[in-house]
Amino acid sequence: MKTFRNILRLPADRLATATPFAAALAFTASALFSLTPTTMTAQQPDYAAAMHAAHAHETPTASGAALIAPRVPVTGDMVQYGVVDGAAVRGYLARPSGAAKAGPAIVMVHEWWGINDNIKAMADRYAGEGYTVLAVDLFGGQVATTADAAMKLYQAGMADIGKGERNVAAAVDYLRKNGATSVGSVGYCFGGHWSLRTGLAGGANVNAVVMYYGAPITDAQGLSRLRAPVLGLFGGKDTGIPVDSVRAMEAQMKKAGRTVTIHIYPNAGHAFANPSGQSYDKATADDAWTRTLAFFKANLK
C-alpha cells in the first residue's frame, strides 16, 4: 500500500520516466479516483477507512469537551452565511451575550459526525472566551449517528474540494462583512483538515489556523496559498494520521517560509479532544485547549 501511494504521488515529469507497470498503475488509480483539482485525492479513501477504524465502536454522544460550560454567557443561533453553488449554507453562530461588536472571530469546522449539538457546545466554549464563532456545515445539514453513516458523509465532504473551499471561504467573508477584526479557524478530525483548508481558501483574510489531528496536506502548490500561522495538535499513537505524514506537512510549510508549530502528544490517540465520541482524553485535551487559546490570543486581535 505504501508503494502504491508513492506511485500515486509521482509528479508528471517522474511519471513519464517510470516503469510501464508503475505508469499504468498510476493511470488506473487516477481514473479510479478522478484526480482533478476539485475532487477527492487518491489518499482520501485511505483516510476515510482509517477514520472508520478509529471511530467504528463510537457513538456521537457528548464527550467531556462538550460538557464544559462557557466561561461567560453566550448567545447562539443558526444563520445563513452564504450561497455555494446555488444553495444556501447555514451554520451555528455563537458570541458572548451582549457583545457590542464582533471583534476577533473563529470559523469552526465539525467532526465527521456533522454539525451536531456537541460541536455547537464547543462553539459556545470558544465564544465564552470572547470570540464570535461560526460553526460551518460541510455536510448539507446531514448529521450522522453511526460510524458507517459518518464515513459516507466524510467521503461526500471530500468528493469536491472546490465546493468545500467555497463554503469555508463564504464563512470567512461573512465574518469579515459582519465586523470581524481578525479571523481564525479550528476543527477536529475531518474538521482539522478543513480548518487548514479554510486557511488556504481564505488566504490573507485568515489570521490563524488550528488543526486537531486532521489529514495533512503536503502538496507544495496547495500550501502556497497559506498565509496564516498554523498550530497542529496530533496524537503520537494516532494510527489514522501517522506522525511522519504530519512532519512531511510541517517540512513543506517551513520550506515555504510559513510559521507552523506542530505539537505531538506521544501517548495520545486519535480524537483525544473531540466534542463527540468516547476517545476523549481530559488531560491531553485540556493541554491542547490551553495551547489553542494562547495561539488565538497571540494571532487574533
JSON list of C-alpha atoms in Angstrom, two decimals, residues 93-237:
[
{"chain": "A", "resi": 93, "resn": "LEU", "atom": "CA", "xyz": [-23.18, 31.44, 15.14]},
{"chain": "A", "resi": 94, "resn": "ALA", "atom": "CA", "xyz": [-22.18, 31.93, 18.79]},
{"chain": "A", "resi": 95, "resn": "ARG", "atom": "CA", "xyz": [-20.94, 35.06, 20.54]},
{"chain": "A", "resi": 96, "resn": "PRO", "atom": "CA", "xyz": [-20.64, 36.46, 24.05]},
{"chain": "A", "resi": 97, "resn": "SER", "atom": "CA", "xyz": [-24.05, 37.67, 25.21]},
{"chain": "A", "resi": 98, "resn": "GLY", "atom": "CA", "xyz": [-24.37, 41.43, 24.92]},
{"chain": "A", "resi": 99, "resn": "ALA", "atom": "CA", "xyz": [-21.20, 41.84, 22.87]},
{"chain": "A", "resi": 100, "resn": "ALA", "atom": "CA", "xyz": [-21.26, 45.30, 21.31]},
{"chain": "A", "resi": 101, "resn": "LYS", "atom": "CA", "xyz": [-19.10, 44.37, 18.31]},
{"chain": "A", "resi": 102, "resn": "ALA", "atom": "CA", "xyz": [-17.76, 41.31, 16.55]},
{"chain": "A", "resi": 103, "resn": "GLY", "atom": "CA", "xyz": [-14.05, 41.66, 17.38]},
{"chain": "A", "resi": 104, "resn": "PRO", "atom": "CA", "xyz": [-11.89, 38.59, 16.62]},
{"chain": "A", "resi": 105, "resn": "ALA", "atom": "CA", "xyz": [-13.76, 35.64, 15.13]},
{"chain": "A", "resi": 106, "resn": "ILE", "atom": "CA", "xyz": [-13.30, 31.93, 14.51]},
{"chain": "A", "resi": 107, "resn": "VAL", "atom": "CA", "xyz": [-14.54, 29.59, 11.78]},
{"chain": "A", "resi": 108, "resn": "MET", "atom": "CA", "xyz": [-15.10, 26.17, 13.34]},
{"chain": "A", "resi": 109, "resn": "VAL", "atom": "CA", "xyz": [-15.36, 23.01, 11.25]},
{"chain": "A", "resi": 110, "resn": "HIS", "atom": "CA", "xyz": [-17.21, 19.97, 12.61]},
{"chain": "A", "resi": 111, "resn": "GLU", "atom": "CA", "xyz": [-16.04, 16.40, 13.05]},
{"chain": "A", "resi": 112, "resn": "TRP", "atom": "CA", "xyz": [-17.13, 13.66, 10.68]},
{"chain": "A", "resi": 113, "resn": "TRP", "atom": "CA", "xyz": [-20.42, 13.39, 12.60]},
{"chain": "A", "resi": 114, "resn": "GLY", "atom": "CA", "xyz": [-21.61, 16.73, 11.23]},
{"chain": "A", "resi": 115, "resn": "ILE", "atom": "CA", "xyz": [-22.82, 19.91, 12.89]},
{"chain": "A", "resi": 116, "resn": "ASN", "atom": "CA", "xyz": [-24.49, 18.30, 15.91]},
{"chain": "A", "resi": 117, "resn": "ASP", "atom": "CA", "xyz": [-25.25, 19.69, 19.37]},
{"chain": "A", "resi": 118, "resn": "ASN", "atom": "CA", "xyz": [-21.78, 18.77, 20.60]},
{"chain": "A", "resi": 119, "resn": "ILE", "atom": "CA", "xyz": [-19.95, 20.88, 18.04]},
{"chain": "A", "resi": 120, "resn": "LYS", "atom": "CA", "xyz": [-22.34, 23.72, 18.84]},
{"chain": "A", "resi": 121, "resn": "ALA", "atom": "CA", "xyz": [-21.42, 23.34, 22.52]},
{"chain": "A", "resi": 122, "resn": "MET", "atom": "CA", "xyz": [-17.75, 23.57, 21.52]},
{"chain": "A", "resi": 123, "resn": "ALA", "atom": "CA", "xyz": [-18.51, 26.76, 19.58]},
{"chain": "A", "resi": 124, "resn": "ASP", "atom": "CA", "xyz": [-20.14, 28.12, 22.74]},
{"chain": "A", "resi": 125, "resn": "ARG", "atom": "CA", "xyz": [-16.95, 27.39, 24.71]},
{"chain": "A", "resi": 126, "resn": "TYR", "atom": "CA", "xyz": [-14.86, 29.44, 22.28]},
{"chain": "A", "resi": 127, "resn": "ALA", "atom": "CA", "xyz": [-17.48, 32.20, 22.33]},
{"chain": "A", "resi": 128, "resn": "GLY", "atom": "CA", "xyz": [-17.15, 32.16, 26.11]},
{"chain": "A", "resi": 129, "resn": "GLU", "atom": "CA", "xyz": [-13.53, 33.20, 25.60]},
{"chain": "A", "resi": 130, "resn": "GLY", "atom": "CA", "xyz": [-14.62, 36.36, 23.81]},
{"chain": "A", "resi": 131, "resn": "TYR", "atom": "CA", "xyz": [-14.77, 35.23, 20.17]},
{"chain": "A", "resi": 132, "resn": "THR", "atom": "CA", "xyz": [-17.54, 35.33, 17.60]},
{"chain": "A", "resi": 133, "resn": "VAL", "atom": "CA", "xyz": [-17.66, 31.74, 16.37]},
{"chain": "A", "resi": 134, "resn": "LEU", "atom": "CA", "xyz": [-19.26, 30.43, 13.19]},
{"chain": "A", "resi": 135, "resn": "ALA", "atom": "CA", "xyz": [-19.55, 26.63, 13.09]},
{"chain": "A", "resi": 136, "resn": "VAL", "atom": "CA", "xyz": [-19.91, 25.86, 9.38]},
{"chain": "A", "resi": 137, "resn": "ASP", "atom": "CA", "xyz": [-21.71, 22.94, 7.76]},
{"chain": "A", "resi": 138, "resn": "LEU", "atom": "CA", "xyz": [-19.93, 20.94, 5.05]},
{"chain": "A", "resi": 139, "resn": "PHE", "atom": "CA", "xyz": [-22.50, 18.13, 5.05]},
{"chain": "A", "resi": 140, "resn": "GLY", "atom": "CA", "xyz": [-25.55, 19.99, 3.77]},
{"chain": "A", "resi": 141, "resn": "GLY", "atom": "CA", "xyz": [-27.48, 19.70, 7.02]},
{"chain": "A", "resi": 142, "resn": "GLN", "atom": "CA", "xyz": [-26.90, 15.97, 7.45]},
{"chain": "A", "resi": 143, "resn": "VAL", "atom": "CA", "xyz": [-25.79, 14.59, 10.82]},
{"chain": "A", "resi": 144, "resn": "ALA", "atom": "CA", "xyz": [-24.51, 11.04, 11.33]},
{"chain": "A", "resi": 145, "resn": "THR", "atom": "CA", "xyz": [-25.36, 8.79, 14.26]},
{"chain": "A", "resi": 146, "resn": "THR", "atom": "CA", "xyz": [-23.30, 5.73, 13.22]},
{"chain": "A", "resi": 147, "resn": "ALA", "atom": "CA", "xyz": [-19.72, 5.28, 12.00]},
{"chain": "A", "resi": 148, "resn": "ASP", "atom": "CA", "xyz": [-20.95, 3.86, 8.69]},
{"chain": "A", "resi": 149, "resn": "ALA", "atom": "CA", "xyz": [-23.12, 6.92, 8.05]},
{"chain": "A", "resi": 150, "resn": "ALA", "atom": "CA", "xyz": [-20.32, 9.23, 9.14]},
{"chain": "A", "resi": 151, "resn": "MET", "atom": "CA", "xyz": [-17.86, 7.66, 6.71]},
{"chain": "A", "resi": 152, "resn": "LYS", "atom": "CA", "xyz": [-20.28, 8.27, 3.84]},
{"chain": "A", "resi": 153, "resn": "LEU", "atom": "CA", "xyz": [-20.59, 11.91, 4.87]},
{"chain": "A", "resi": 154, "resn": "TYR", "atom": "CA", "xyz": [-16.80, 12.15, 5.16]},
{"chain": "A", "resi": 155, "resn": "GLN", "atom": "CA", "xyz": [-16.36, 10.76, 1.66]},
{"chain": "A", "resi": 156, "resn": "ALA", "atom": "CA", "xyz": [-19.05, 13.06, 0.26]},
{"chain": "A", "resi": 157, "resn": "GLY", "atom": "CA", "xyz": [-17.45, 16.03, 2.00]},
{"chain": "A", "resi": 158, "resn": "MET", "atom": "CA", "xyz": [-14.11, 15.21, 0.36]},
{"chain": "A", "resi": 159, "resn": "ALA", "atom": "CA", "xyz": [-15.59, 14.48, -3.05]},
{"chain": "A", "resi": 160, "resn": "ASP", "atom": "CA", "xyz": [-15.48, 18.10, -4.22]},
{"chain": "A", "resi": 161, "resn": "ILE", "atom": "CA", "xyz": [-12.67, 20.06, -2.61]},
{"chain": "A", "resi": 162, "resn": "GLY", "atom": "CA", "xyz": [-13.50, 23.20, -4.57]},
{"chain": "A", "resi": 163, "resn": "LYS", "atom": "CA", "xyz": [-17.06, 23.28, -3.27]},
{"chain": "A", "resi": 164, "resn": "GLY", "atom": "CA", "xyz": [-15.88, 22.79, 0.28]},
{"chain": "A", "resi": 165, "resn": "GLU", "atom": "CA", "xyz": [-13.35, 25.59, -0.04]},
{"chain": "A", "resi": 166, "resn": "ARG", "atom": "CA", "xyz": [-16.04, 27.91, -1.42]},
{"chain": "A", "resi": 167, "resn": "ASN", "atom": "CA", "xyz": [-18.10, 27.03, 1.63]},
{"chain": "A", "resi": 168, "resn": "VAL", "atom": "CA", "xyz": [-15.44, 27.92, 4.20]},
{"chain": "A", "resi": 169, "resn": "ALA", "atom": "CA", "xyz": [-14.41, 30.99, 2.19]},
{"chain": "A", "resi": 170, "resn": "ALA", "atom": "CA", "xyz": [-18.03, 32.17, 2.40]},
{"chain": "A", "resi": 171, "resn": "ALA", "atom": "CA", "xyz": [-17.83, 31.77, 6.18]},
{"chain": "A", "resi": 172, "resn": "VAL", "atom": "CA", "xyz": [-14.70, 33.92, 6.34]},
{"chain": "A", "resi": 173, "resn": "ASP", "atom": "CA", "xyz": [-16.37, 36.56, 4.15]},
{"chain": "A", "resi": 174, "resn": "TYR", "atom": "CA", "xyz": [-19.49, 36.51, 6.33]},
{"chain": "A", "resi": 175, "resn": "LEU", "atom": "CA", "xyz": [-17.50, 37.15, 9.48]},
{"chain": "A", "resi": 176, "resn": "ARG", "atom": "CA", "xyz": [-15.42, 39.89, 7.85]},
{"chain": "A", "resi": 177, "resn": "LYS", "atom": "CA", "xyz": [-18.51, 41.64, 6.46]},
{"chain": "A", "resi": 178, "resn": "ASN", "atom": "CA", "xyz": [-20.10, 41.50, 9.91]},
{"chain": "A", "resi": 179, "resn": "GLY", "atom": "CA", "xyz": [-17.28, 43.32, 11.61]},
{"chain": "A", "resi": 180, "resn": "ALA", "atom": "CA", "xyz": [-14.69, 40.69, 12.48]},
{"chain": "A", "resi": 181, "resn": "THR", "atom": "CA", "xyz": [-11.34, 42.39, 13.11]},
{"chain": "A", "resi": 182, "resn": "SER", "atom": "CA", "xyz": [-9.48, 39.12, 12.51]},
{"chain": "A", "resi": 183, "resn": "VAL", "atom": "CA", "xyz": [-10.45, 35.54, 11.67]},
{"chain": "A", "resi": 184, "resn": "GLY", "atom": "CA", "xyz": [-9.04, 32.22, 12.82]},
{"chain": "A", "resi": 185, "resn": "SER", "atom": "CA", "xyz": [-10.09, 28.66, 12.13]},
{"chain": "A", "resi": 186, "resn": "VAL", "atom": "CA", "xyz": [-10.25, 25.47, 14.15]},
{"chain": "A", "resi": 187, "resn": "GLY", "atom": "CA", "xyz": [-11.53, 21.97, 13.51]},
{"chain": "A", "resi": 188, "resn": "TYR", "atom": "CA", "xyz": [-11.42, 18.41, 14.78]},
{"chain": "A", "resi": 189, "resn": "CYS", "atom": "CA", "xyz": [-10.64, 15.25, 12.77]},
{"chain": "A", "resi": 190, "resn": "PHE", "atom": "CA", "xyz": [-12.44, 15.84, 9.43]},
{"chain": "A", "resi": 191, "resn": "GLY", "atom": "CA", "xyz": [-12.69, 19.44, 10.59]},
{"chain": "A", "resi": 192, "resn": "GLY", "atom": "CA", "xyz": [-8.97, 19.61, 11.34]},
{"chain": "A", "resi": 193, "resn": "HIS", "atom": "CA", "xyz": [-8.21, 19.04, 7.68]},
{"chain": "A", "resi": 194, "resn": "TRP", "atom": "CA", "xyz": [-10.82, 21.62, 6.71]},
{"chain": "A", "resi": 195, "resn": "SER", "atom": "CA", "xyz": [-9.53, 24.14, 9.21]},
{"chain": "A", "resi": 196, "resn": "LEU", "atom": "CA", "xyz": [-6.27, 24.10, 7.25]},
{"chain": "A", "resi": 197, "resn": "ARG", "atom": "CA", "xyz": [-8.23, 24.38, 4.01]},
{"chain": "A", "resi": 198, "resn": "THR", "atom": "CA", "xyz": [-10.00, 27.41, 5.49]},
{"chain": "A", "resi": 199, "resn": "GLY", "atom": "CA", "xyz": [-6.58, 28.99, 5.74]},
{"chain": "A", "resi": 200, "resn": "LEU", "atom": "CA", "xyz": [-5.85, 28.07, 2.12]},
{"chain": "A", "resi": 201, "resn": "ALA", "atom": "CA", "xyz": [-9.20, 29.30, 0.80]},
{"chain": "A", "resi": 202, "resn": "GLY", "atom": "CA", "xyz": [-9.22, 32.45, 2.93]},
{"chain": "A", "resi": 203, "resn": "GLY", "atom": "CA", "xyz": [-5.64, 33.48, 2.20]},
{"chain": "A", "resi": 204, "resn": "ALA", "atom": "CA", "xyz": [-4.75, 36.81, 3.78]},
{"chain": "A", "resi": 205, "resn": "ASN", "atom": "CA", "xyz": [-8.23, 37.07, 5.33]},
{"chain": "A", "resi": 206, "resn": "VAL", "atom": "CA", "xyz": [-7.40, 34.25, 7.76]},
{"chain": "A", "resi": 207, "resn": "ASN", "atom": "CA", "xyz": [-5.02, 35.13, 10.58]},
{"chain": "A", "resi": 208, "resn": "ALA", "atom": "CA", "xyz": [-4.59, 31.85, 12.48]},
{"chain": "A", "resi": 209, "resn": "VAL", "atom": "CA", "xyz": [-5.22, 28.16, 11.80]},
{"chain": "A", "resi": 210, "resn": "VAL", "atom": "CA", "xyz": [-5.57, 25.41, 14.40]},
{"chain": "A", "resi": 211, "resn": "MET", "atom": "CA", "xyz": [-5.94, 21.83, 13.23]},
{"chain": "A", "resi": 212, "resn": "TYR", "atom": "CA", "xyz": [-6.67, 18.98, 15.58]},
{"chain": "A", "resi": 213, "resn": "TYR", "atom": "CA", "xyz": [-5.42, 15.67, 14.07]},
{"chain": "A", "resi": 214, "resn": "GLY", "atom": "CA", "xyz": [-6.76, 16.40, 10.60]},
{"chain": "A", "resi": 215, "resn": "ALA", "atom": "CA", "xyz": [-5.46, 14.71, 7.45]},
{"chain": "A", "resi": 216, "resn": "PRO", "atom": "CA", "xyz": [-2.26, 16.57, 6.47]},
{"chain": "A", "resi": 217, "resn": "ILE", "atom": "CA", "xyz": [-1.80, 18.46, 3.22]},
{"chain": "A", "resi": 218, "resn": "THR", "atom": "CA", "xyz": [1.70, 18.09, 1.83]},
{"chain": "A", "resi": 219, "resn": "ASP", "atom": "CA", "xyz": [1.23, 19.48, -1.67]},
{"chain": "A", "resi": 220, "resn": "ALA", "atom": "CA", "xyz": [3.57, 22.45, -2.03]},
{"chain": "A", "resi": 221, "resn": "GLN", "atom": "CA", "xyz": [1.41, 24.19, -4.64]},
{"chain": "A", "resi": 222, "resn": "GLY", "atom": "CA", "xyz": [-1.71, 23.89, -2.50]},
{"chain": "A", "resi": 223, "resn": "LEU", "atom": "CA", "xyz": [0.07, 25.09, 0.61]},
{"chain": "A", "resi": 224, "resn": "SER", "atom": "CA", "xyz": [1.42, 28.11, -1.28]},
{"chain": "A", "resi": 225, "resn": "ARG", "atom": "CA", "xyz": [-1.94, 29.81, -0.68]},
{"chain": "A", "resi": 226, "resn": "LEU", "atom": "CA", "xyz": [-1.43, 29.69, 3.08]},
{"chain": "A", "resi": 227, "resn": "ARG", "atom": "CA", "xyz": [-0.70, 32.99, 4.81]},
{"chain": "A", "resi": 228, "resn": "ALA", "atom": "CA", "xyz": [-1.75, 32.35, 8.41]},
{"chain": "A", "resi": 229, "resn": "PRO", "atom": "CA", "xyz": [0.41, 30.76, 11.10]},
{"chain": "A", "resi": 230, "resn": "VAL", "atom": "CA", "xyz": [-0.59, 27.18, 11.90]},
{"chain": "A", "resi": 231, "resn": "LEU", "atom": "CA", "xyz": [-0.86, 25.24, 15.16]},
{"chain": "A", "resi": 232, "resn": "GLY", "atom": "CA", "xyz": [-1.21, 21.50, 14.67]},
{"chain": "A", "resi": 233, "resn": "LEU", "atom": "CA", "xyz": [-2.15, 19.19, 17.55]},
{"chain": "A", "resi": 234, "resn": "PHE", "atom": "CA", "xyz": [-1.71, 15.46, 16.95]},
{"chain": "A", "resi": 235, "resn": "GLY", "atom": "CA", "xyz": [-1.51, 12.15, 18.78]},
{"chain": "A", "resi": 236, "resn": "GLY", "atom": "CA", "xyz": [1.62, 10.05, 18.63]},
{"chain": "A", "resi": 237, "resn": "LYS", "atom": "CA", "xyz": [-0.48, 6.88, 18.77]}
]
